[in-house]
PDB file of C-alpha atoms in Angstrom:
ATOM      1  CA  UNK A  29     -16.304   3.972 -22.111  1.00 52.00           C
ATOM      2  CA  UNK A  30     -17.757   5.533 -25.208  1.00 51.00           C
ATOM      3  CA  UNK A  31     -19.427   8.394 -26.949  1.00 52.00           C
ATOM      4  CA  UNK A  32     -21.758   8.303 -29.915  1.00 49.00           C
ATOM      5  CA  UNK A  33     -22.493  10.781 -32.656  1.00 41.00           C
ATOM      6  CA  UNK A  34     -25.755  11.666 -30.953  1.00 51.00           C
ATOM      7  CA  UNK A  35     -23.785  13.522 -28.247  1.00 55.00           C
ATOM      8  CA  UNK A  36     -24.174  11.005 -25.424  1.00 79.00           C
ATOM      9  CA  UNK A  37     -21.318   9.931 -23.167  1.00 87.00           C
ATOM     10  CA  UNK A  38     -20.998   6.841 -20.991  1.00 89.00           C
ATOM     11  CA  UNK A  39     -18.267   6.956 -18.357  1.00 91.00           C
ATOM     12  CA  UNK A  40     -16.053   4.022 -17.414  1.00 92.00           C
ATOM     13  CA  UNK A  41     -18.224   3.647 -14.306  1.00 92.00           C
ATOM     14  CA  UNK A  42     -21.416   3.454 -16.391  1.00 90.00           C
ATOM     15  CA  UNK A  43     -22.768   7.004 -15.969  1.00 90.00           C
ATOM     16  CA  UNK A  44     -24.705   8.239 -19.017  1.00 89.00           C
ATOM     17  CA  UNK A  45     -24.944  11.964 -19.703  1.00 90.00           C
ATOM     18  CA  UNK A  46     -25.434  14.457 -22.528  1.00 87.00           C
ATOM     19  CA  UNK A  47     -22.851  17.078 -23.378  1.00 88.00           C
ATOM     20  CA  UNK A  48     -23.090  19.767 -26.076  1.00 86.00           C
ATOM     21  CA  UNK A  49     -19.622  21.358 -26.176  1.00 88.00           C
ATOM     22  CA  UNK A  50     -18.102  22.250 -29.554  1.00 89.00           C
ATOM     23  CA  UNK A  51     -14.369  22.032 -28.832  1.00 92.00           C
ATOM     24  CA  UNK A  52     -11.856  19.236 -28.289  1.00 94.00           C
ATOM     25  CA  UNK A  53     -12.054  17.544 -24.895  1.00 94.00           C
ATOM     26  CA  UNK A  54      -9.803  15.147 -23.053  1.00 95.00           C
ATOM     27  CA  UNK A  55     -11.784  11.931 -22.853  1.00 94.00           C
ATOM     28  CA  UNK A  56      -9.278   9.918 -20.831  1.00 95.00           C
ATOM     29  CA  UNK A  57      -5.629   9.666 -19.828  1.00 96.00           C
ATOM     30  CA  UNK A  58      -3.269   7.118 -18.359  1.00 95.00           C
ATOM     31  CA  UNK A  59       0.167   8.330 -17.252  1.00 91.00           C
ATOM     32  CA  UNK A  60       1.948   8.940 -20.594  1.00 95.00           C
ATOM     33  CA  UNK A  61      -0.939   9.106 -23.053  1.00 97.00           C
ATOM     34  CA  UNK A  62      -4.180  11.053 -23.505  1.00 97.00           C
ATOM     35  CA  UNK A  63      -7.280  10.536 -25.624  1.00 97.00           C
ATOM     36  CA  UNK A  64      -9.296  13.475 -26.999  1.00 96.00           C
ATOM     37  CA  UNK A  65     -12.693  13.731 -28.707  1.00 93.00           C
ATOM     38  CA  UNK A  66     -13.354  16.633 -31.111  1.00 91.00           C
ATOM     39  CA  UNK A  67     -16.986  17.777 -31.207  1.00 88.00           C
ATOM     40  CA  UNK A  68     -18.584  19.872 -33.939  1.00 85.00           C
ATOM     41  CA  UNK A  69     -21.763  21.902 -34.289  1.00 82.00           C
ATOM     42  CA  UNK A  70     -23.535  20.950 -37.508  1.00 82.00           C
ATOM     43  CA  UNK A  71     -26.847  22.789 -37.106  1.00 80.00           C
ATOM     44  CA  UNK A  72     -26.178  25.807 -34.873  1.00 78.00           C
ATOM     45  CA  UNK A  73     -27.872  24.138 -31.907  1.00 77.00           C
ATOM     46  CA  UNK A  74     -27.746  20.998 -29.766  1.00 75.00           C
ATOM     47  CA  UNK A  75     -27.024  18.197 -30.290  1.00 75.00           C
ATOM     48  CA  UNK A  76     -23.306  18.372 -31.044  1.00 80.00           C
ATOM     49  CA  UNK A  77     -21.508  15.561 -32.831  1.00 84.00           C
ATOM     50  CA  UNK A  78     -18.128  13.859 -32.678  1.00 87.00           C
ATOM     51  CA  UNK A  79     -15.889  14.421 -35.688  1.00 89.00           C
ATOM     52  CA  UNK A  80     -12.487  13.138 -34.564  1.00 92.00           C
ATOM     53  CA  UNK A  81     -10.780  10.957 -31.956  1.00 94.00           C
ATOM     54  CA  UNK A  82      -7.117  11.561 -31.104  1.00 96.00           C
ATOM     55  CA  UNK A  83      -4.433   9.612 -29.255  1.00 98.00           C
ATOM     56  CA  UNK A  84      -1.605  11.807 -27.931  1.00 98.00           C
ATOM     57  CA  UNK A  85       1.483   9.695 -27.264  1.00 97.00           C
ATOM     58  CA  UNK A  86       5.202  10.510 -27.141  1.00 96.00           C
ATOM     59  CA  UNK A  87       4.783  13.910 -28.805  1.00 96.00           C
ATOM     60  CA  UNK A  88       2.677  12.628 -31.712  1.00 97.00           C
ATOM     61  CA  UNK A  89      -1.047  12.944 -32.450  1.00 97.00           C
ATOM     62  CA  UNK A  90      -2.707   9.907 -34.045  1.00 98.00           C
ATOM     63  CA  UNK A  91      -6.273  10.602 -35.197  1.00 97.00           C
ATOM     64  CA  UNK A  92      -9.246   9.007 -36.910  1.00 96.00           C
ATOM     65  CA  UNK A  93     -12.195  11.010 -38.155  1.00 93.00           C
ATOM     66  CA  UNK A  94     -15.291  11.104 -40.306  1.00 89.00           C
ATOM     67  CA  UNK A  95     -14.915  10.081 -43.942  1.00 88.00           C
ATOM     68  CA  UNK A  96     -12.635   7.195 -42.897  1.00 90.00           C
ATOM     69  CA  UNK A  97      -9.653   9.552 -42.607  1.00 93.00           C
ATOM     70  CA  UNK A  98      -6.599   8.618 -40.524  1.00 96.00           C
ATOM     71  CA  UNK A  99      -3.858  11.149 -39.735  1.00 97.00           C
ATOM     72  CA  UNK A 100      -0.585  11.391 -37.845  1.00 98.00           C
ATOM     73  CA  UNK A 101       0.328  14.911 -36.766  1.00 97.00           C
ATOM     74  CA  UNK A 102      -2.343  16.257 -39.116  1.00 95.00           C
ATOM     75  CA  UNK A 103      -1.048  14.438 -42.231  1.00 97.00           C
ATOM     76  CA  UNK A 104      -3.137  11.700 -43.873  1.00 97.00           C
ATOM     77  CA  UNK A 105      -1.648   8.205 -43.687  1.00 98.00           C
ATOM     78  CA  UNK A 106      -2.328   5.008 -45.590  1.00 96.00           C
ATOM     79  CA  UNK A 107      -3.697   2.072 -43.652  1.00 96.00           C
ATOM     80  CA  UNK A 108      -2.674  -0.112 -42.054  1.00 97.00           C
ATOM     81  CA  UNK A 109      -0.266   2.251 -40.280  1.00 98.00           C
ATOM     82  CA  UNK A 110       2.234   1.159 -37.615  1.00 98.00           C
ATOM     83  CA  UNK A 111       4.563   3.308 -35.492  1.00 98.00           C
ATOM     84  CA  UNK A 112       7.079   1.274 -33.464  1.00 97.00           C
ATOM     85  CA  UNK A 113       9.109   2.611 -30.549  1.00 96.00           C
ATOM     86  CA  UNK A 114      12.455   1.352 -29.228  1.00 94.00           C
ATOM     87  CA  UNK A 115      10.671   0.318 -26.003  1.00 94.00           C
ATOM     88  CA  UNK A 116       8.694  -2.196 -28.061  1.00 94.00           C
ATOM     89  CA  UNK A 117       5.513  -0.133 -27.758  1.00 97.00           C
ATOM     90  CA  UNK A 118       3.454   0.330 -30.929  1.00 98.00           C
ATOM     91  CA  UNK A 119       0.624   2.455 -32.256  1.00 98.00           C
ATOM     92  CA  UNK A 120      -1.435   0.944 -35.053  1.00 98.00           C
ATOM     93  CA  UNK A 121      -4.186   2.542 -37.100  1.00 98.00           C
ATOM     94  CA  UNK A 122      -6.342  -0.106 -38.754  1.00 96.00           C
ATOM     95  CA  UNK A 123      -9.358  -0.237 -41.017  1.00 93.00           C
ATOM     96  CA  UNK A 124     -11.646  -3.250 -40.797  1.00 85.00           C
ATOM     97  CA  UNK A 125     -14.938  -1.668 -41.783  1.00 85.00           C
ATOM     98  CA  UNK A 126     -14.350   0.935 -39.103  1.00 91.00           C
ATOM     99  CA  UNK A 127     -11.243   2.835 -38.096  1.00 94.00           C
ATOM    100  CA  UNK A 128      -9.307   1.860 -34.998  1.00 96.00           C
ATOM    101  CA  UNK A 129      -6.241   3.147 -33.159  1.00 98.00           C
ATOM    102  CA  UNK A 130      -4.537   0.583 -30.932  1.00 98.00           C
ATOM    103  CA  UNK A 131      -1.773   1.504 -28.471  1.00 98.00           C
ATOM    104  CA  UNK A 132       0.199  -1.486 -27.213  1.00 98.00           C
ATOM    105  CA  UNK A 133       2.565  -0.810 -24.326  1.00 97.00           C
ATOM    106  CA  UNK A 134       4.436  -4.069 -23.859  1.00 93.00           C
ATOM    107  CA  UNK A 135       6.955  -2.118 -21.767  1.00 92.00           C
ATOM    108  CA  UNK A 136       4.202  -1.702 -19.139  1.00 93.00           C
ATOM    109  CA  UNK A 137       2.359  -4.967 -19.701  1.00 93.00           C
ATOM    110  CA  UNK A 138      -0.577  -3.171 -21.329  1.00 94.00           C
ATOM    111  CA  UNK A 139      -1.605  -5.202 -24.359  1.00 93.00           C
ATOM    112  CA  UNK A 140      -3.421  -3.131 -25.445  1.00 95.00           C
ATOM    113  CA  UNK A 141      -3.154   0.023 -23.340  1.00 96.00           C
ATOM    114  CA  UNK A 142      -5.865   1.806 -25.330  1.00 96.00           C
ATOM    115  CA  UNK A 143      -8.212   1.065 -28.178  1.00 96.00           C
ATOM    116  CA  UNK A 144     -10.112   3.868 -29.963  1.00 95.00           C
ATOM    117  CA  UNK A 145     -12.759   2.945 -32.502  1.00 93.00           C
ATOM    118  CA  UNK A 146     -14.744   5.140 -34.897  1.00 91.00           C
ATOM    119  CA  UNK A 147     -17.745   4.036 -36.933  1.00 86.00           C
ATOM    120  CA  UNK A 148     -18.380   6.476 -39.747  1.00 77.00           C
ATOM    121  CA  UNK A 149     -21.746   8.207 -39.575  1.00 63.00           C
ATOM    122  CA  UNK A 150     -21.504  10.557 -42.551  1.00 77.00           C
ATOM    123  CA  UNK A 151     -20.161  13.908 -41.377  1.00 81.00           C
ATOM    124  CA  UNK A 152     -19.650  12.526 -37.880  1.00 83.00           C
ATOM    125  CA  UNK A 153     -18.450   9.365 -36.126  1.00 85.00           C
ATOM    126  CA  UNK A 154     -19.659   7.081 -33.399  1.00 86.00           C
ATOM    127  CA  UNK A 155     -16.620   6.778 -31.125  1.00 89.00           C
ATOM    128  CA  UNK A 156     -15.708   4.189 -28.527  1.00 90.00           C
ATOM    129  CA  UNK A 157     -12.758   4.013 -26.170  1.00 93.00           C
ATOM    130  CA  UNK A 158     -11.302   1.194 -24.096  1.00 94.00           C
ATOM    131  CA  UNK A 159      -8.412   1.436 -21.607  1.00 95.00           C
ATOM    132  CA  UNK A 160      -6.293  -1.233 -19.940  1.00 95.00           C
ATOM    133  CA  UNK A 161      -7.464  -2.080 -16.415  1.00 94.00           C
ATOM    134  CA  UNK A 162      -4.264  -0.665 -14.903  1.00 94.00           C
ATOM    135  CA  UNK A 163      -5.582   2.810 -15.846  1.00 95.00           C
ATOM    136  CA  UNK A 164      -8.475   2.485 -13.359  1.00 93.00           C
ATOM    137  CA  UNK A 165      -8.379   5.136 -10.604  1.00 92.00           C
ATOM    138  CA  UNK A 166      -5.748   6.985 -12.652  1.00 92.00           C
ATOM    139  CA  UNK A 167      -7.607   8.192 -15.737  1.00 92.00           C
ATOM    140  CA  UNK A 168      -9.070  11.694 -15.995  1.00 93.00           C
ATOM    141  CA  UNK A 169     -11.385  13.195 -18.583  1.00 93.00           C
ATOM    142  CA  UNK A 170     -14.892  13.205 -19.977  1.00 93.00           C
ATOM    143  CA  UNK A 171     -15.121   9.431 -19.456  1.00 92.00           C
ATOM    144  CA  UNK A 172     -14.697   9.794 -15.694  1.00 91.00           C
ATOM    145  CA  UNK A 173     -12.158   8.529 -13.185  1.00 92.00           C
ATOM    146  CA  UNK A 174     -12.970   4.787 -13.288  1.00 93.00           C
ATOM    147  CA  UNK A 175     -13.085   4.325  -9.538  1.00 94.00           C
ATOM    148  CA  UNK A 176     -16.262   2.237  -9.449  1.00 93.00           C
ATOM    149  CA  UNK A 177     -18.446   5.170  -8.360  1.00 94.00           C
ATOM    150  CA  UNK A 178     -20.579   6.690 -11.163  1.00 92.00           C
ATOM    151  CA  UNK A 179     -21.840   9.298  -8.688  1.00 92.00           C
ATOM    152  CA  UNK A 180     -18.599  11.309  -8.843  1.00 92.00           C
ATOM    153  CA  UNK A 181     -18.132  11.329 -12.623  1.00 91.00           C
ATOM    154  CA  UNK A 182     -19.679  14.792 -13.053  1.00 90.00           C
ATOM    155  CA  UNK A 183     -17.907  17.341 -10.824  1.00 84.00           C
ATOM    156  CA  UNK A 184     -20.490  19.658  -9.315  1.00 80.00           C
ATOM    157  CA  UNK A 185     -23.166  17.482 -10.933  1.00 84.00           C
ATOM    158  CA  UNK A 186     -22.696  19.202 -14.303  1.00 88.00           C
ATOM    159  CA  UNK A 187     -21.504  17.923 -17.677  1.00 90.00           C
ATOM    160  CA  UNK A 188     -20.634  21.532 -18.562  1.00 89.00           C
ATOM    161  CA  UNK A 189     -18.284  21.782 -15.569  1.00 90.00           C
ATOM    162  CA  UNK A 190     -16.626  18.547 -16.649  1.00 90.00           C
ATOM    163  CA  UNK A 191     -16.300  19.916 -20.183  1.00 90.00           C
ATOM    164  CA  UNK A 192     -14.740  23.178 -18.979  1.00 89.00           C
ATOM    165  CA  UNK A 193     -12.127  21.265 -16.974  1.00 90.00           C
ATOM    166  CA  UNK A 194     -11.231  18.995 -19.915  1.00 92.00           C
ATOM    167  CA  UNK A 195     -11.394  21.458 -22.821  1.00 92.00           C
ATOM    168  CA  UNK A 196      -8.384  21.728 -25.116  1.00 91.00           C
ATOM    169  CA  UNK A 197      -7.716  24.412 -27.715  1.00 85.00           C
ATOM    170  CA  UNK A 198      -8.281  23.564 -31.367  1.00 87.00           C
ATOM    171  CA  UNK A 199      -9.190  25.045 -34.744  1.00 85.00           C
ATOM    172  CA  UNK A 200     -12.645  26.119 -33.463  1.00 82.00           C
ATOM    173  CA  UNK A 201     -11.661  26.983 -29.903  1.00 86.00           C
ATOM    174  CA  UNK A 202      -8.400  28.949 -30.014  1.00 81.00           C
ATOM    175  CA  UNK A 203      -6.403  29.736 -26.902  1.00 81.00           C
ATOM    176  CA  UNK A 204      -7.288  33.093 -25.335  1.00 77.00           C
ATOM    177  CA  UNK A 205      -4.892  35.977 -26.027  1.00 81.00           C
ATOM    178  CA  UNK A 206      -2.068  36.533 -23.582  1.00 80.00           C
ATOM    179  CA  UNK A 207      -2.996  39.013 -20.839  1.00 81.00           C
ATOM    180  CA  UNK A 208      -1.992  42.620 -21.353  1.00 80.00           C
ATOM    181  CA  UNK A 209       1.248  43.738 -19.712  1.00 79.00           C
ATOM    182  CA  UNK A 210       2.273  47.431 -19.532  1.00 82.00           C
ATOM    183  CA  UNK A 211       5.838  46.593 -20.618  1.00 82.00           C
ATOM    184  CA  UNK A 212       4.401  45.534 -23.995  1.00 81.00           C
ATOM    185  CA  UNK A 213       3.878  49.250 -24.836  1.00 84.00           C
ATOM    186  CA  UNK A 214       7.512  50.264 -24.279  1.00 83.00           C
ATOM    187  CA  UNK A 215      10.373  49.288 -26.602  1.00 88.00           C
ATOM    188  CA  UNK A 216      12.581  46.819 -24.690  1.00 86.00           C
ATOM    189  CA  UNK A 217      10.136  47.191 -21.785  1.00 80.00           C
ATOM    190  CA  UNK A 218      10.478  43.635 -20.480  1.00 80.00           C
ATOM    191  CA  UNK A 219      14.275  43.706 -20.663  1.00 87.00           C
ATOM    192  CA  UNK A 220      14.527  47.145 -18.986  1.00 84.00           C
ATOM    193  CA  UNK A 221      12.154  46.109 -16.199  1.00 81.00           C
ATOM    194  CA  UNK A 222      14.099  42.881 -15.611  1.00 84.00           C
ATOM    195  CA  UNK A 223      17.383  44.841 -15.420  1.00 85.00           C
ATOM    196  CA  UNK A 224      15.908  47.249 -12.832  1.00 82.00           C
ATOM    197  CA  UNK A 225      14.528  44.388 -10.757  1.00 81.00           C
ATOM    198  CA  UNK A 226      17.839  42.493 -10.914  1.00 82.00           C
ATOM    199  CA  UNK A 227      19.719  45.512  -9.454  1.00 80.00           C
ATOM    200  CA  UNK A 228      17.262  45.567  -6.555  1.00 73.00           C
ATOM    201  CA  UNK A 229      17.841  41.888  -5.659  1.00 68.00           C
TER     202      UNK A 229
END
């Protein structure tokens, strides 16, 4: 599956569609890892462009972005970069004219489990994503469910609905504030209310 800097997506099942969201979106997942694409608005109107691709694995965020920048947990790293796990799994970030993140999960027979590639396009990237075949029927995200049926890749027939379901919070799309609770206005309100409720149990 892939996305290009001109805002077009192609699902694992071959469905092409346009999407103009300006947040970070889950592109795909496979049990213990997720892939996200970060979109940006460069001109205050459609189309939107891809700036960053992220692999979330074992509590770490590996990313490649425009300007040939590679980061781990938000900190720039020199390439080639390799993170090895005691299971024998590895994450590599490579540069061979384009940036690439490769997740190898030998512990699950996935060699590789995921490959994320970014061709620099100035302030944006052209991004591509490949998953191991064992992720078929399991993956979820903007790249569809990989069940062989392109007709069900857009829930409700809308790319916007798919985007809403897969949106993550980021520097441009912060999480909404916590809902108001009346105990917030009273000193020790939450504790006092909990004590009263506990005596009633």
